[in-house]
Short mmCIF file of C-alpha atoms in Angstrom, two decimals:
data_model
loop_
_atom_site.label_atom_id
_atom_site.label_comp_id
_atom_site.label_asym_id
_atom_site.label_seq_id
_atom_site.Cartn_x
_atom_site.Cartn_y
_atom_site.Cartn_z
CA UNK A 1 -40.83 -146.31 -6.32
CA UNK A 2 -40.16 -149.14 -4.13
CA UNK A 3 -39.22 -152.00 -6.48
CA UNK A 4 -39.66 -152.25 -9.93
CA UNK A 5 -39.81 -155.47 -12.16
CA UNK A 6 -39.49 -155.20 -16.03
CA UNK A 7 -40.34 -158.49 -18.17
CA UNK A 8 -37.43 -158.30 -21.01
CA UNK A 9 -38.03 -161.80 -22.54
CA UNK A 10 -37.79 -165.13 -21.87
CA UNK A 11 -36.45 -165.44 -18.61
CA UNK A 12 -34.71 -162.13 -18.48
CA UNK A 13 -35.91 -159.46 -16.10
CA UNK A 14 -34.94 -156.19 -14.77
CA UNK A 15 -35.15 -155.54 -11.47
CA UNK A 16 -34.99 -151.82 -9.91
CA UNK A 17 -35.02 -149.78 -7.29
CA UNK A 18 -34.13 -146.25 -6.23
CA UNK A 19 -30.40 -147.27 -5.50
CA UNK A 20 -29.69 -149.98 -8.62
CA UNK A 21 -30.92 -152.10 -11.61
CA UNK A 22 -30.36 -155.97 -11.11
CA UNK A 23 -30.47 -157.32 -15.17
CA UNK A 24 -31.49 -160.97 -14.40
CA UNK A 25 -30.74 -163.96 -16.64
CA UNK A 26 -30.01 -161.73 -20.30
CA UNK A 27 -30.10 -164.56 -22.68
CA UNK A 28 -30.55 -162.70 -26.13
CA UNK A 29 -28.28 -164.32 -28.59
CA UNK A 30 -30.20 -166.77 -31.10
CA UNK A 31 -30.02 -170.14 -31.70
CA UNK A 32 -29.39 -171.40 -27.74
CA UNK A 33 -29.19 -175.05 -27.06
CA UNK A 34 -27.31 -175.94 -30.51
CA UNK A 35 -29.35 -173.97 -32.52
CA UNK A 36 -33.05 -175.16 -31.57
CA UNK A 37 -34.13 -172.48 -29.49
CA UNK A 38 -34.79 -169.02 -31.38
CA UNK A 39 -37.05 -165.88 -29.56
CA UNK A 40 -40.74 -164.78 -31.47
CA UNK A 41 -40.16 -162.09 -32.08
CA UNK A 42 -36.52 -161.25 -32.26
CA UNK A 43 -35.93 -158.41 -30.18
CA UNK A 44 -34.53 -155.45 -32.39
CA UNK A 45 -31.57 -153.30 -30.54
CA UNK A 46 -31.70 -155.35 -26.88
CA UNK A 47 -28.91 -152.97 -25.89
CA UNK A 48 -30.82 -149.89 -26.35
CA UNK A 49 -34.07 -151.95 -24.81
CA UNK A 50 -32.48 -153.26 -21.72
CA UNK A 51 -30.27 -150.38 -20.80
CA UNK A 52 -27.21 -149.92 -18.30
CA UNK A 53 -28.09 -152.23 -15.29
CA UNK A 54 -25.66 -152.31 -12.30
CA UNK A 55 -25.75 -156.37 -11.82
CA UNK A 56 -26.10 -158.81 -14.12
CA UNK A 57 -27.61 -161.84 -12.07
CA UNK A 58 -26.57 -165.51 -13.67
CA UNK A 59 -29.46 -167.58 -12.08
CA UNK A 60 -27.59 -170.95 -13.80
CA UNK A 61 -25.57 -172.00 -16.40
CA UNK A 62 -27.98 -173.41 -18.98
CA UNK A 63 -27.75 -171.34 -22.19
CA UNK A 64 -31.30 -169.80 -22.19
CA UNK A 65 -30.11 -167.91 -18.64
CA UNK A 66 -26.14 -167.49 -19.31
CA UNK A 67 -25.46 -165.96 -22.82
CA UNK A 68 -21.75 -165.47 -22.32
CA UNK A 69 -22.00 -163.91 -26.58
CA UNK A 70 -24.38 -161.43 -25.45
CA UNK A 71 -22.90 -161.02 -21.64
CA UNK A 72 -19.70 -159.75 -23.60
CA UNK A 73 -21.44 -157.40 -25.95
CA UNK A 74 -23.53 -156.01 -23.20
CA UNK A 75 -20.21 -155.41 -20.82
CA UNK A 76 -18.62 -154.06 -23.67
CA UNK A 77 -21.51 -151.37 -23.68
CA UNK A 78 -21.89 -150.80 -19.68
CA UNK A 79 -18.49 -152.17 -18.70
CA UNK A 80 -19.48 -151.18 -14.87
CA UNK A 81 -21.89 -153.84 -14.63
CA UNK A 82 -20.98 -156.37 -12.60
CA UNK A 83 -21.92 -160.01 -13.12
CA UNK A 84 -23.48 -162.13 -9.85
CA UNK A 85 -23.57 -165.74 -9.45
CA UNK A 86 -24.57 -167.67 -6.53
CA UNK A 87 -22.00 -169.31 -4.27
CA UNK A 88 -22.23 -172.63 -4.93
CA UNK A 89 -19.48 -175.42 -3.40
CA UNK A 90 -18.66 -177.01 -6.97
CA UNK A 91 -19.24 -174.28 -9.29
CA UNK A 92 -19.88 -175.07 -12.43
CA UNK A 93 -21.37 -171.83 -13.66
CA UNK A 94 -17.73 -169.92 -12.47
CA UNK A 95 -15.85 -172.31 -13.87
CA UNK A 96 -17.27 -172.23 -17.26
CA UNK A 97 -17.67 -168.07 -17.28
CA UNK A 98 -13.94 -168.27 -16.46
CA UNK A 99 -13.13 -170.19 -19.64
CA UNK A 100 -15.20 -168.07 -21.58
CA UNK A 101 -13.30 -164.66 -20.38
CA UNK A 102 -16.58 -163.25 -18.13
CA UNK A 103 -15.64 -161.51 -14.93
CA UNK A 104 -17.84 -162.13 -12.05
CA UNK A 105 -18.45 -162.10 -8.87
CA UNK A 106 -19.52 -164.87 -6.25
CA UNK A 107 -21.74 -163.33 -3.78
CA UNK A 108 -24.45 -164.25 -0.94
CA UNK A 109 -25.63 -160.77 0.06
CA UNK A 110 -24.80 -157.38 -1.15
CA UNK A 111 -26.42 -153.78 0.63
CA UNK A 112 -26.40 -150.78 -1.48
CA UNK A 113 -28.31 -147.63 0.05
CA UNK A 114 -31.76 -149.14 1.65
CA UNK A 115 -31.77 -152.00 -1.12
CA UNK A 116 -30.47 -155.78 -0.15
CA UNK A 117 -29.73 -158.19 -2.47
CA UNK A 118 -29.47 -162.42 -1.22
CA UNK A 119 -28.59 -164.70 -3.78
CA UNK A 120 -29.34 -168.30 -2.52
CA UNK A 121 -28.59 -171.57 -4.42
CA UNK A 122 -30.50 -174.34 -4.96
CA UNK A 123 -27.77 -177.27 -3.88
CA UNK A 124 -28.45 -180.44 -4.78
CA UNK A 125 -26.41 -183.66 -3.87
CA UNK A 126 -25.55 -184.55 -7.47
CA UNK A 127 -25.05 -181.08 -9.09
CA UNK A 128 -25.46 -177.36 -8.58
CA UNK A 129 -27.45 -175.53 -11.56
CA UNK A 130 -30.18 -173.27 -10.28
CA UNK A 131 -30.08 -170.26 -7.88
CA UNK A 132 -32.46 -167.60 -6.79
CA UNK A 133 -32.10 -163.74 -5.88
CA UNK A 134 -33.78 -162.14 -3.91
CA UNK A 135 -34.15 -157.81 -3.48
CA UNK A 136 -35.37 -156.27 -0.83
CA UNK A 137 -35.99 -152.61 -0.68
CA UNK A 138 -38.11 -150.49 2.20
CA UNK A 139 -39.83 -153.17 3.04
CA UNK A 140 -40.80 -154.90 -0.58
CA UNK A 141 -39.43 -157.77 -1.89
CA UNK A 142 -38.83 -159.21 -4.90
CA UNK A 143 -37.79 -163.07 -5.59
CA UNK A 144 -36.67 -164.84 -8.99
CA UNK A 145 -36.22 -168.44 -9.20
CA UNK A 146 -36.80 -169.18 -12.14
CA UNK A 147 -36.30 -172.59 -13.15
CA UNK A 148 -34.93 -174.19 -9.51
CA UNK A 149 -36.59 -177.41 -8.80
CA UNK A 150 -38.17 -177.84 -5.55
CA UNK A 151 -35.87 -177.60 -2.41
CA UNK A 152 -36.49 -177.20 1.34
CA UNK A 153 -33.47 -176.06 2.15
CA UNK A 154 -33.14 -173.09 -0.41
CA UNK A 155 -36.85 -172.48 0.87
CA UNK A 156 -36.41 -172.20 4.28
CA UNK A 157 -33.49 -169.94 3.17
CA UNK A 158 -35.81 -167.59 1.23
CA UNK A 159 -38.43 -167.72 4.27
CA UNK A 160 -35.71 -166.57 6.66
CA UNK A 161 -34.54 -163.90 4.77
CA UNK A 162 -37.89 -162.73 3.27
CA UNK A 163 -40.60 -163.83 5.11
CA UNK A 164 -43.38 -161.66 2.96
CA UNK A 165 -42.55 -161.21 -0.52
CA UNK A 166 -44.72 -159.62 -2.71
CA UNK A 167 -43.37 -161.18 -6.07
CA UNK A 168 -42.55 -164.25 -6.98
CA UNK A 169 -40.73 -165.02 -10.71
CA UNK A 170 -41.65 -168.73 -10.79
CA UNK A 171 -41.23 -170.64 -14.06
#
């Protein structure tokens, strides 16, 4: 196995390779933006379906990517998870995980074993909402950015990083 990608639901995605599981974007909990967005069909144990993951990637803070109800049950289950976010100058998405009681951590590149992980965000002059992550492993790569509006910058980013990836999460 060089990299695997798992569709969950939604937006959420698990990443893995031989050295770690990347659990991207786990919104589960019903009723997101004030109660008008539900999942068909409800997913029955999403614990036991998802598994222990060793991130827990936050691509933004918009309630159908951060779930900071299930975030808490889930870390309560696998507390060695750790939660990524992208560095971002403002930092909404930090601030607001602080309030709520999530740990996390701000990162721009982690190596474990022969597996790399970039997360790049998507900065924008009048706010800072969407990131993306890339994982490399022997040679493969993998890049999610889901829901990031067009930007040159984080682009050129990606290219220099990865300049072949062999999947793209677009949505």
């Amino acid at each position: 196995m060089s990299i695997k990608v798992r569709y969950i639901y939604s937006a959420c995605v698990l990443i893995e390779t031989i050295d770690l599981k990347i659990l991207c974007d786990p919104w589960v909990s019903e009723g997101a933006y004030d109660g008008s967005w539900y999942h068909y069909p409800p997913m029955k144990n999403p614990l036991e379906t998802i598994g222990p993951a060793d991130f827990i990637y936050i691509s933004h803070i918009h309630p159908d990517h951060y779930d900071p109800r299930f975030l808490k049950v889930y870390l309560g289950k696998y507390p060695s998870a750790k939660v990524l976010i992208a560095p971002f100058s403002n930092n909404i998405l930090s601030k607001k995980m602080d309030r709520n009681g999530i740990a996390h951590e701000i990162e721009s590149n982690i190596s474990i074993g022969k597996t790399n992980i970039w997360v790049v965000p998507n900065e924008r002059v009048w706010h800072d909402v969407d990131s993306a992550i890339i994982v490399q492993h022997d040679g493969h790569s993998v890049v999610n950015m889901n829901d990031n509006i067009y930007n040159e910058g984080q682009i050129k980013k990606i290219k220099n990083v990865v300049p072949k990836i062999d999947i793209a999460l677009l949505a």
